[in-house]
Amino acid sequence: MLVSEREQLRGNIEAWVEQYGSNRSALIPVLEEVQRKYSHISEYVMQVVADILDIHPVEVSGVVSFYSFLGRKPKGRFIIRLCRTISCEMQGKDRVARQLENDLGILFGETTADGNFTLEWANCLGMCDQGPALLVNERIYTQVTPETVHDILEECRRTFGVYAPQLTEEYA
Amino acid sequence: MKTTDTSKMTFAQVESQRGLESALKMQPDEVRRTIADSGLKGRGGAGFPTSTKWNFAAETVGDLKYVVCNADEGEPGTFKDRVILTDFSDLVFEGMTIGGHAIGASKGIVYLRGEYTYLRQLLEGKLEERRRTGLLGKNVLGTSGFDFDIEIRMGAGAYVCGEETALIESLEGQRGEPRNRPPFPVNTGFMGRPTIVNNVETFAWVTCILVKGSKWFEKIGTETSHGLKLFSVSGDCRASGVFEFPLGITIKELLKKVGGENAKAVQVGGAAGHCVPASEFGRAIAFEDLSTGGSIIVFGPGRDMLHVAQNFMEFFKDESCGQCTPCREGNARLLEGIEMLEQGNCSMKYLRDLCRLGETMQLASKCGLGQSSPNAFLSIVEHFKDEIMGRIPAAC
Ligand SMILES: Cc1cc2nc3c(=O)[nH]c(=O)nc-3n(C[C@H](O)[C@H](O)[C@H](O)COP(=O)(O)O)c2cc1C
Ligand code: SF4
Ligand code: FES
């Protein structure tokens, strides 16, 4: 990472701490902002956040590893989370999963080589009456069929650009 | 994306602001008495009397107190809080404000699950509007000395954070690991201050009770389960979605309303709940019989109940916070057992051992997650032995 990028990253983190308050209770909101903007939380970020909030970096990494929406591994611009819980299972989530894997050429847990898509499982998304359901970043899709998977991916490629996280570090 | 028509629900008929106006005309203890008279119990699943919780928090001395709305809605098959937050968030914010008056708190926090981030903008907008119109902020509705504001905090994808002490840990910037209780949040909650944690729907009913009166609510339902309740219905039925029914409704009656009469089983209360076979469809959905936060999953005649059990156990294995052994190890063992049953390799003796393990988990786990995770397994084994034993695996 370039020095200027590091400075920018630090500046962003300082601004978020300003916004959420410089105490421990601000930790998760700050990490959520980092995750949204950079799609992962690096060792460097954990160190900076720990410094600013005056806690041990191990505490920060303990929090990052606990929550499934936070992580240290870089992910794609679009994180697709397909619900695997019972009501979506009964509505055919396995076929949707298969089609996602086919169209993206990756398995669940993986990221496409171009850094665009990550495929993950989610537990119940609260759309059980309209399954199968999946989230693309923060957007929800319901009644997904193997056929509409393609449209969803195309929509990502076309319209999500502006909302997509910035990829620095490993993927830049 | 929306399939539920909410226009006929009670929530649609209650005018916002009226509940808060009538609460602010009362002393805090009068508000709590009104809630007590209504018989309202928590809508998040455990069914704890709301007024009792509020009384504890009101009586505890503290320089600051907090009102927390549990919008973590992670129980499989539950989506009524999402619908309430989408269509009736004013009733929820108003119920929280009423709670603030009733216990002497000036700050409210909505803990919204990360999966519902798409609702955040809508909710922030509503809060802003309430601030503009004097329903939040300094001297709410011109009541001098009563300040109240609400902040939204996001979860980050952990079911266990719906448990109230884990939720508080998460708000404090920690791993969402449940605490030992006591002390309870009403004494030592967020930042060590007295805190009430209530479900989204509970707050909405509080507002309705202040508008329509405690008598109205108290008269509906059964002797120990008063009032109306929203149900999230999914699975094998013609009309899935969110429905409002009085507590005490039997499964049979409910199935008729949603077009699921030919069901072979119904899961009441989500993955943490119980699987009820057709022979018991006369049972009532109420705190004294089948308690639920509102999740109803209907299984039609063709469903494989072992697959159902497997899906639930995978969920718990994934979501256990790993803090205590009965839950961390127990869920993994039960899931292994299901895989053995699937392969047709499980002896009756081992199945009995697994059931005993499940019972131990119910007793020895630290929080509600581990205490309830064996429920589905145990009830499916009890009622569907014939279906799950002696399987012949598909030819390889
Ligand atoms: C593992 C677990 C998850 C829970 N998830 C939720 C939830 O998502 N929403 C909720 O309101 N209560 C949930 N609860 C119950 C809360 O601990 C608490 O009892 C509830 O928020 C109290 O509100 P009420 O009295 O208004 O129902 C959960 C409990 C456990 C053990
Ligand atoms: S019962 Fe499970 S979720 Fe609850 S504290 Fe123990 S390990 Fe964590
Ligand atoms: S089971 Fe998939 S959204 Fe609830």
XYZ file of C-alpha atoms and ligand atoms in Angstrom:
611
model
C 0.000 0.000 0.000
C 1.242 3.466 -0.856
C 2.008 5.950 1.885
C -0.656 8.326 0.626
C -3.215 5.507 0.707
C -2.296 4.736 4.278
C -2.721 8.351 5.215
C -6.085 8.467 3.538
C -7.162 5.297 5.324
C -6.078 6.689 8.670
C -7.892 9.942 7.913
C -11.096 8.034 7.160
C -10.851 6.041 10.356
C -10.274 9.201 12.375
C -13.348 10.779 10.806
C -15.484 7.746 11.673
C -14.229 7.729 15.234
C -15.137 11.402 15.392
C -18.612 10.534 14.144
C -19.265 7.567 16.456
C -17.415 8.757 19.556
C -13.939 7.871 20.684
C -14.827 5.050 23.046
C -15.040 1.296 22.887
C -18.707 1.389 21.999
C -17.760 3.011 18.669
C -15.608 0.039 17.685
C -18.165 -1.975 15.725
C -19.717 0.986 13.844
C -16.210 2.079 12.829
C -15.290 -1.439 11.695
C -18.551 -1.654 9.755
C -17.631 1.516 7.878
C -14.183 0.128 7.073
C -15.714 -3.125 5.915
C -18.222 -1.328 3.693
C -15.632 0.910 2.089
C -12.694 -1.490 1.761
C -14.490 -4.860 1.851
C -12.170 -6.191 4.539
C -10.336 -5.180 7.702
C -6.581 -5.448 7.375
C -3.951 -5.869 10.084
C -2.996 -2.254 9.495
C -6.581 -1.049 10.035
C -6.881 -3.073 13.234
C -3.687 -1.496 14.519
C -4.858 2.034 13.684
C -8.310 1.518 15.200
C -6.769 0.042 18.339
C -4.399 3.006 18.628
C -7.131 5.585 18.240
C -9.558 3.876 20.634
C -6.753 3.048 23.048
C -7.409 -0.685 23.199
C -5.226 -3.679 22.425
C -5.141 -4.822 18.758
C -5.993 -8.348 19.952
C -9.314 -6.974 21.210
C -10.031 -5.588 17.762
C -9.145 -8.807 15.992
C -11.295 -10.740 18.479
C -14.264 -8.625 17.434
C -13.477 -8.907 13.723
C -13.354 -12.692 13.928
C -16.629 -12.917 15.858
C -18.998 -11.226 13.412
C -19.736 -12.840 10.075
C -20.108 -9.472 8.308
C -16.608 -8.420 9.354
C -13.488 -10.145 8.097
C -9.821 -9.777 7.407
C -9.866 -11.539 4.082
C -10.376 -9.266 1.083
C -13.666 -9.950 -0.655
C -15.163 -9.035 -3.984
C -16.885 -5.790 -4.902
C -20.188 -7.612 -4.679
C -20.736 -10.048 -1.855
C -23.587 -12.382 -2.648
C -25.077 -14.054 0.407
C -27.626 -16.762 -0.331
C -29.927 -17.861 2.480
C -29.488 -21.546 3.319
C -32.106 -21.769 6.083
C -35.107 -24.066 5.993
C -37.805 -21.975 4.277
C -35.473 -20.997 1.455
C -34.248 -24.571 1.278
C -37.828 -25.735 0.786
C -38.240 -23.145 -1.961
C -35.295 -24.385 -3.973
C -32.178 -22.607 -2.778
C -29.942 -25.510 -3.878
C -30.703 -24.912 -7.539
C -30.074 -21.198 -7.167
C -26.767 -22.011 -5.471
C -25.741 -24.294 -8.298
C -26.557 -21.682 -10.908
C -24.620 -18.991 -9.029
C -21.603 -21.287 -8.945
C -21.961 -22.035 -12.641
C -22.377 -18.452 -13.747
C -19.534 -17.131 -11.597
C -17.232 -20.109 -12.003
C -16.496 -20.250 -8.267
C -17.698 -22.218 -5.245
C -19.251 -20.852 -2.069
C -16.608 -19.171 0.051
C -14.625 -18.088 -2.984
C -14.029 -14.811 -4.848
C -13.815 -14.455 -8.610
C -10.326 -13.839 -9.981
C -11.286 -10.334 -11.161
C -12.207 -9.443 -7.570
C -15.795 -8.682 -8.541
C -17.870 -11.327 -6.794
C -17.721 -13.277 -3.546
C -20.185 -16.090 -2.921
C -21.245 -16.854 0.672
C -23.976 -18.581 2.610
C -26.178 -16.628 4.992
C -28.614 -17.769 7.628
C -32.262 -16.652 7.517
C -32.525 -13.211 5.919
C -36.074 -12.497 7.085
C -37.661 -13.067 3.662
C -38.835 -16.607 4.323
C -42.226 -16.122 2.663
C -40.525 -14.993 -0.545
C -37.599 -17.328 -0.869
C -35.110 -18.173 -2.098
C -33.619 -14.908 -0.857
C -30.174 -13.442 -1.258
C -28.346 -10.254 -0.382
C -25.992 -8.503 -2.766
C -24.020 -6.206 -0.481
C -26.923 -4.415 1.245
C -29.581 -5.061 -1.351
C -32.117 -7.869 -0.981
C -33.440 -10.080 -3.785
C -36.392 -12.412 -3.281
C -38.001 -15.310 -5.158
C -34.746 -15.866 -6.974
C -34.781 -18.623 -9.589
C -31.895 -20.258 -11.438
C -33.028 -18.261 -14.447
C -32.982 -14.837 -12.730
C -29.489 -15.390 -11.301
C -28.035 -14.178 -14.577
C -30.103 -10.960 -14.484
C -28.997 -10.251 -10.929
C -25.343 -10.618 -11.840
C -25.811 -8.393 -14.879
C -27.548 -5.811 -12.734
C -24.572 -5.819 -10.383
C -22.193 -5.271 -13.230
C -24.292 -2.402 -14.595
C -25.754 -0.471 -11.683
C -23.948 -1.287 -8.500
C -20.705 0.346 -9.530
C -21.310 3.523 -7.607
C -22.082 1.716 -4.369
C -19.379 -0.882 -4.595
C -16.595 -0.842 -2.051
C -13.271 0.596 -3.010
C -10.656 -2.063 -3.439
C -7.256 -1.063 -2.231
C -4.386 -3.141 -0.950
C -4.354 -6.689 -2.212
C -6.755 -6.180 -5.113
C -5.860 -2.706 -6.281
C -40.715 -7.669 -2.791
C -43.662 -7.048 -0.482
C -46.307 -9.728 -0.224
C -47.991 -8.888 3.046
C -50.958 -6.534 2.982
C -50.721 -4.721 6.307
C -53.606 -2.320 5.755
C -56.070 -4.327 7.845
C -53.791 -4.850 10.837
C -54.442 -3.130 14.150
C -51.189 -1.237 13.676
C -52.647 0.424 10.567
C -55.615 1.715 12.545
C -53.666 3.324 15.355
C -52.859 6.932 14.788
C -49.292 7.817 15.600
C -48.643 10.424 18.306
C -51.841 9.720 20.262
C -50.225 7.017 22.387
C -47.364 9.253 23.366
C -49.713 12.152 24.141
C -51.754 10.060 26.500
C -48.631 8.571 28.148
C -47.152 11.997 28.782
C -50.330 13.038 30.574
C -49.699 10.211 33.057
C -47.087 9.756 35.749
C -44.468 7.121 34.872
C -45.919 4.637 37.354
C -49.378 5.090 35.848
C -47.977 4.218 32.428
C -46.408 1.082 33.869
C -49.671 0.184 35.567
C -51.530 0.572 32.280
C -49.105 -1.856 30.654
C -49.475 -4.205 33.631
C -53.279 -4.092 33.341
C -53.097 -4.973 29.661
C -51.227 -8.186 30.474
C -48.701 -7.512 27.695
C -45.871 -10.043 27.553
C -42.746 -9.758 25.434
C -43.272 -10.513 21.734
C -39.654 -11.590 21.145
C -40.266 -15.163 22.222
C -39.606 -15.549 25.926
C -42.881 -13.937 26.968
C -41.644 -12.048 30.005
C -44.228 -9.565 31.375
C -43.283 -6.169 29.972
C -44.469 -4.168 32.978
C -42.402 -6.268 35.399
C -39.264 -5.575 33.389
C -40.071 -1.877 33.232
C -40.783 -1.719 36.971
C -37.380 -3.221 37.780
C -35.634 -0.671 35.578
C -37.716 2.200 36.946
C -36.935 1.235 40.526
C -33.199 0.881 39.961
C -31.338 4.078 40.694
C -29.145 5.297 37.854
C -27.908 8.576 36.459
C -28.606 7.285 32.973
C -31.004 4.625 31.750
C -31.503 3.101 28.336
C -34.358 1.802 26.212
C -33.156 -0.761 23.698
C -35.250 -2.076 20.834
C -34.217 -5.555 19.787
C -34.469 -5.546 15.989
C -32.015 -8.395 15.493
C -34.758 -10.707 14.161
C -32.558 -13.685 13.396
C -34.811 -16.577 14.358
C -35.320 -18.706 11.232
C -38.779 -18.162 9.824
C -39.313 -14.787 11.497
C -39.868 -11.638 9.443
C -42.676 -9.753 11.164
C -40.287 -7.217 12.725
C -39.059 -6.315 9.249
C -42.656 -5.717 8.160
C -43.395 -3.653 11.291
C -40.260 -1.560 10.785
C -41.125 -1.034 7.134
C -44.757 -0.018 7.605
C -45.158 1.029 11.239
C -41.833 2.288 12.540
C -43.527 5.318 14.116
C -45.408 3.016 16.491
C -42.121 1.377 17.476
C -40.276 4.664 18.065
C -43.280 5.935 19.966
C -43.367 2.826 22.171
C -39.683 3.351 22.935
C -40.345 6.975 23.857
C -43.215 5.883 26.105
C -40.778 3.401 27.666
C -38.319 6.235 28.237
C -40.967 8.194 30.112
C -42.041 5.097 32.073
C -38.577 4.180 33.381
C -36.893 7.596 33.360
C -34.555 7.076 30.387
C -33.472 9.721 27.922
C -31.803 7.545 25.342
C -33.094 4.834 23.044
C -31.108 2.514 20.813
C -32.445 0.346 18.004
C -30.181 -2.653 17.416
C -30.927 -3.447 13.783
C -29.561 -6.631 12.268
C -26.909 -6.105 9.609
C -29.011 -8.067 7.119
C -31.598 -5.244 7.289
C -29.165 -2.440 6.447
C -31.435 -1.583 3.509
C -34.030 -0.379 6.047
C -31.668 2.000 7.753
C -32.178 5.003 5.516
C -35.949 4.787 5.827
C -35.700 4.574 9.613
C -33.189 7.415 9.927
C -35.571 9.544 7.859
C -38.449 8.730 10.201
C -36.341 9.624 13.226
C -35.348 12.918 11.643
C -38.995 13.706 11.020
C -39.839 12.918 14.629
C -37.104 15.272 15.799
C -38.457 18.016 13.543
C -41.968 17.627 14.895
C -40.942 17.579 18.543
C -41.643 13.874 19.091
C -37.981 13.335 19.902
C -35.327 15.588 21.323
C -35.475 18.106 24.146
C -38.769 18.451 26.009
C -40.657 15.881 23.952
C -44.060 17.255 22.867
C -43.427 20.285 25.042
C -43.112 18.229 28.231
C -40.501 20.091 30.193
C -37.859 17.869 31.687
C -38.486 14.915 29.364
C -35.744 14.563 26.773
C -35.554 11.487 24.605
C -33.691 10.580 21.449
C -33.134 7.372 19.494
C -30.039 6.102 17.742
C -29.779 3.185 15.311
C -26.926 0.737 15.707
C -26.216 -2.033 13.252
C -25.547 -5.674 14.010
C -22.968 -7.524 11.971
C -24.368 -10.953 11.231
C -24.557 -12.932 14.470
C -27.804 -14.629 15.553
C -26.686 -14.869 19.179
C -26.660 -11.046 19.402
C -30.456 -11.220 19.590
C -29.978 -12.578 23.111
C -30.277 -9.471 25.241
C -26.989 -9.649 27.132
C -25.044 -10.518 23.967
C -26.779 -7.594 22.296
C -25.520 -5.302 25.043
C -21.997 -6.707 24.728
C -22.173 -5.970 21.016
C -23.395 -2.401 21.640
C -20.428 -1.941 23.934
C -18.037 -2.931 21.166
C -17.347 -6.476 22.333
C -17.748 -9.950 20.871
C -21.442 -10.822 21.163
C -21.034 -13.403 23.885
C -23.927 -13.777 26.349
C -23.274 -12.801 29.950
C -24.119 -14.696 33.078
C -27.418 -13.568 34.531
C -27.930 -12.150 37.144
C -27.180 -9.310 37.038
C -29.976 -8.583 34.587
C -29.928 -5.699 32.105
C -32.662 -3.923 34.085
C -30.014 -3.434 36.785
C -26.725 -3.590 34.941
C -27.292 -3.125 31.240
C -25.713 -0.977 28.548
C -22.629 0.774 30.001
C -23.549 -0.707 33.384
C -26.771 1.331 33.462
C -30.363 0.117 33.962
C -31.616 -0.942 30.526
C -34.827 -2.383 29.173
C -34.485 -4.554 26.084
C -37.716 -5.253 24.237
C -38.724 -6.658 20.916
C -39.846 -4.418 18.024
C -43.403 -5.730 18.196
C -43.602 -5.285 21.975
C -42.962 -1.538 21.595
C -45.584 -1.257 18.860
C -48.200 -2.905 21.103
C -47.277 -0.568 23.959
C -48.268 2.352 21.731
C -51.535 0.652 20.753
C -52.363 -0.048 24.396
C -51.848 3.603 25.291
C -54.222 4.566 22.476
C -56.899 1.888 22.767
C -56.688 1.165 26.480
C -55.471 -1.764 28.548
C -58.974 -3.311 28.763
C -59.165 -3.673 24.996
C -55.899 -5.649 24.928
C -56.516 -7.631 28.084
C -59.826 -9.012 26.816
C -58.268 -10.599 23.747
C -56.518 -13.973 23.980
C -56.407 -16.475 26.833
C -56.237 -16.158 30.592
C -52.450 -15.916 30.662
C -51.678 -14.827 27.084
C -53.366 -11.555 26.344
C -53.753 -9.618 23.173
C -52.883 -9.939 19.537
C -49.690 -11.199 17.991
C -48.097 -11.067 14.588
C -47.085 -14.362 13.009
C -44.551 -14.888 10.260
C -45.829 -17.809 8.219
C -43.749 -19.599 5.615
C -43.363 -23.048 4.119
C -45.958 -25.281 2.501
C -49.120 -23.197 2.592
C -51.073 -21.151 0.071
C -50.846 -17.788 1.839
C -47.499 -17.178 3.448
C -46.707 -13.783 4.934
C -47.381 -11.878 8.149
C -50.705 -12.386 9.918
C -52.268 -10.916 13.017
C -54.080 -13.404 15.254
C -55.153 -13.423 18.885
C -52.935 -15.497 21.167
C -54.520 -18.837 21.970
C -55.264 -19.678 18.343
C -54.796 -23.381 17.668
C -52.442 -24.638 14.985
C -55.422 -26.127 13.204
C -57.227 -22.798 13.046
C -54.083 -21.049 11.909
C -53.447 -23.591 9.145
C -56.962 -23.069 7.878
C -56.406 -19.319 7.609
C -53.172 -19.719 5.658
C -54.214 -22.647 3.503
C -51.964 -25.282 4.988
C -54.576 -27.839 6.107
C -52.756 -30.870 4.736
C -49.535 -30.185 6.683
C -47.783 -33.113 8.299
C -45.981 -30.950 10.865
C -45.546 -27.330 11.902
C -42.446 -25.770 13.420
C -43.563 -23.269 16.046
C -40.967 -20.776 17.292
C -38.326 -21.155 14.597
C -35.217 -23.286 14.832
C -35.258 -22.786 18.610
C -38.885 -23.888 18.806
C -40.744 -27.172 18.620
C -41.843 -29.365 15.774
C -45.512 -30.230 16.240
C -46.948 -33.270 14.411
C -50.444 -33.302 12.884
C -51.797 -35.324 15.810
C -51.203 -32.299 18.046
C -52.613 -29.554 15.823
C -55.279 -28.891 18.442
C -52.649 -27.242 20.640
C -52.771 -23.515 21.238
C -50.153 -20.939 20.364
C -49.827 -19.137 23.664
C -47.210 -18.705 26.362
C -48.762 -21.518 28.421
C -48.676 -24.041 25.573
C -46.611 -23.389 22.429
C -44.673 -20.176 22.903
C -43.287 -18.369 19.893
C -41.788 -15.107 18.781
C -44.028 -15.550 15.767
C -42.253 -18.007 13.493
C -44.531 -20.614 11.935
C -43.052 -22.947 9.324
C -45.435 -25.372 7.635
C -44.223 -28.759 6.405
C -46.332 -30.440 3.735
C -46.837 -34.205 3.374
C -43.770 -34.742 1.182
C -41.180 -33.126 3.458
C -38.312 -35.170 4.864
C -38.228 -34.373 8.583
C -34.648 -35.532 8.961
C -33.595 -32.902 6.443
C -35.498 -30.343 8.462
C -33.669 -31.355 11.627
C -30.373 -31.272 9.769
C -30.973 -27.751 8.472
C -31.745 -26.519 11.994
C -28.702 -28.210 13.535
C -26.432 -26.768 10.849
C -27.821 -23.373 11.789
C -27.031 -23.824 15.483
C -23.604 -25.290 14.911
C -22.842 -22.231 12.820
C -24.326 -19.689 15.230
C -23.173 -21.058 18.611
C -20.808 -18.488 20.085
C -18.638 -21.316 21.394
C -18.346 -19.918 24.883
C -19.679 -22.956 26.731
C -19.084 -26.655 26.124
C -22.618 -28.115 26.144
C -23.646 -25.865 23.274
C -20.390 -25.802 21.310
C -19.841 -29.559 21.405
C -23.455 -30.642 21.767
C -24.697 -29.052 18.559
C -21.821 -30.607 16.616
C -22.610 -34.056 18.096
C -26.323 -33.791 17.317
C -25.516 -32.807 13.739
C -23.179 -35.794 13.414
C -25.961 -37.977 14.753
C -28.297 -36.696 12.056
C -25.712 -37.532 9.431
C -25.486 -41.064 10.862
C -29.267 -41.382 10.689
C -29.114 -40.164 7.115
C -26.633 -42.930 6.295
C -28.734 -45.448 8.188
C -25.920 -46.054 10.687
C -27.459 -44.978 13.969
C -28.416 -47.561 16.592
C -31.412 -47.006 18.835
C -29.035 -46.944 21.773
C -26.950 -44.160 20.261
C -30.073 -42.211 19.345
C -31.157 -42.424 22.996
C -27.713 -41.178 24.052
C -28.101 -38.230 21.695
C -31.486 -37.408 23.175
C -29.970 -37.465 26.655
C -27.223 -35.164 25.404
C -29.921 -32.827 24.067
C -31.605 -32.782 27.468
C -28.274 -31.991 29.128
C -27.765 -29.105 26.728
C -31.186 -27.724 27.665
C -30.124 -27.676 31.304
C -26.430 -26.897 31.202
C -26.013 -24.329 28.423
C -25.274 -20.790 29.432
C -27.823 -18.942 27.303
C -31.069 -19.491 25.462
C -29.327 -20.508 22.254
C -27.813 -23.701 23.653
C -30.796 -24.292 25.927
C -33.199 -24.317 22.992
C -31.078 -25.637 20.131
C -31.888 -29.323 20.852
C -35.673 -28.673 20.856
C -36.208 -29.263 17.156
C -34.024 -32.393 17.130
C -35.739 -33.843 20.186
C -39.255 -33.172 18.941
C -38.523 -34.569 15.488
C -36.979 -37.725 16.988
C -39.949 -38.078 19.307
C -42.616 -37.752 16.640
C -40.988 -39.059 13.484
C -38.880 -42.021 14.638
C -40.495 -44.192 12.080
C -39.429 -41.853 9.309
C -35.851 -41.227 10.416
C -34.692 -44.686 11.578
C -33.428 -47.542 9.432
C -32.729 -45.473 6.343
C -31.131 -47.016 3.344
C -28.733 -44.461 1.849
C -29.030 -43.662 -1.823
C -26.890 -46.058 -3.880
C -23.420 -44.716 -4.485
C -30.170 -16.858 20.824
C -31.250 -15.869 21.095
C -31.654 -15.004 20.080
C -32.647 -14.060 20.311
N -33.013 -13.251 19.285
C -33.961 -12.304 19.516
C -34.343 -11.409 18.476
O -33.837 -11.468 17.360
N -35.293 -10.489 18.752
C -35.877 -10.386 19.982
O -36.713 -9.516 20.193
N -35.536 -11.221 20.975
C -34.589 -12.169 20.778
N -34.227 -12.991 21.814
C -34.849 -12.781 23.136
C -34.128 -11.661 23.888
O -33.079 -12.222 24.655
C -35.068 -10.932 24.852
O -35.719 -11.871 25.642
C -36.096 -10.084 24.167
O -35.507 -9.164 23.293
C -36.907 -9.351 25.189
O -37.917 -8.600 24.558
P -39.456 -8.897 24.806
O -39.641 -9.129 26.279
O -40.136 -7.668 24.341
O -39.805 -10.092 24.002
C -33.245 -13.966 21.596
C -32.846 -14.842 22.600
C -31.879 -15.790 22.361
C -31.475 -16.701 23.465
S -25.238 -21.585 25.017
Fe -24.118 -21.457 23.057
S -24.491 -19.375 22.334
Fe -25.045 -19.428 24.518
S -23.183 -18.811 25.615
Fe -23.082 -21.056 25.446
S -21.941 -21.431 23.544
Fe -22.590 -19.290 23.486
S -35.286 -18.974 5.538
Fe -34.384 -17.827 3.928
S -35.011 -15.836 4.425
Fe -35.734 -16.946 6.136
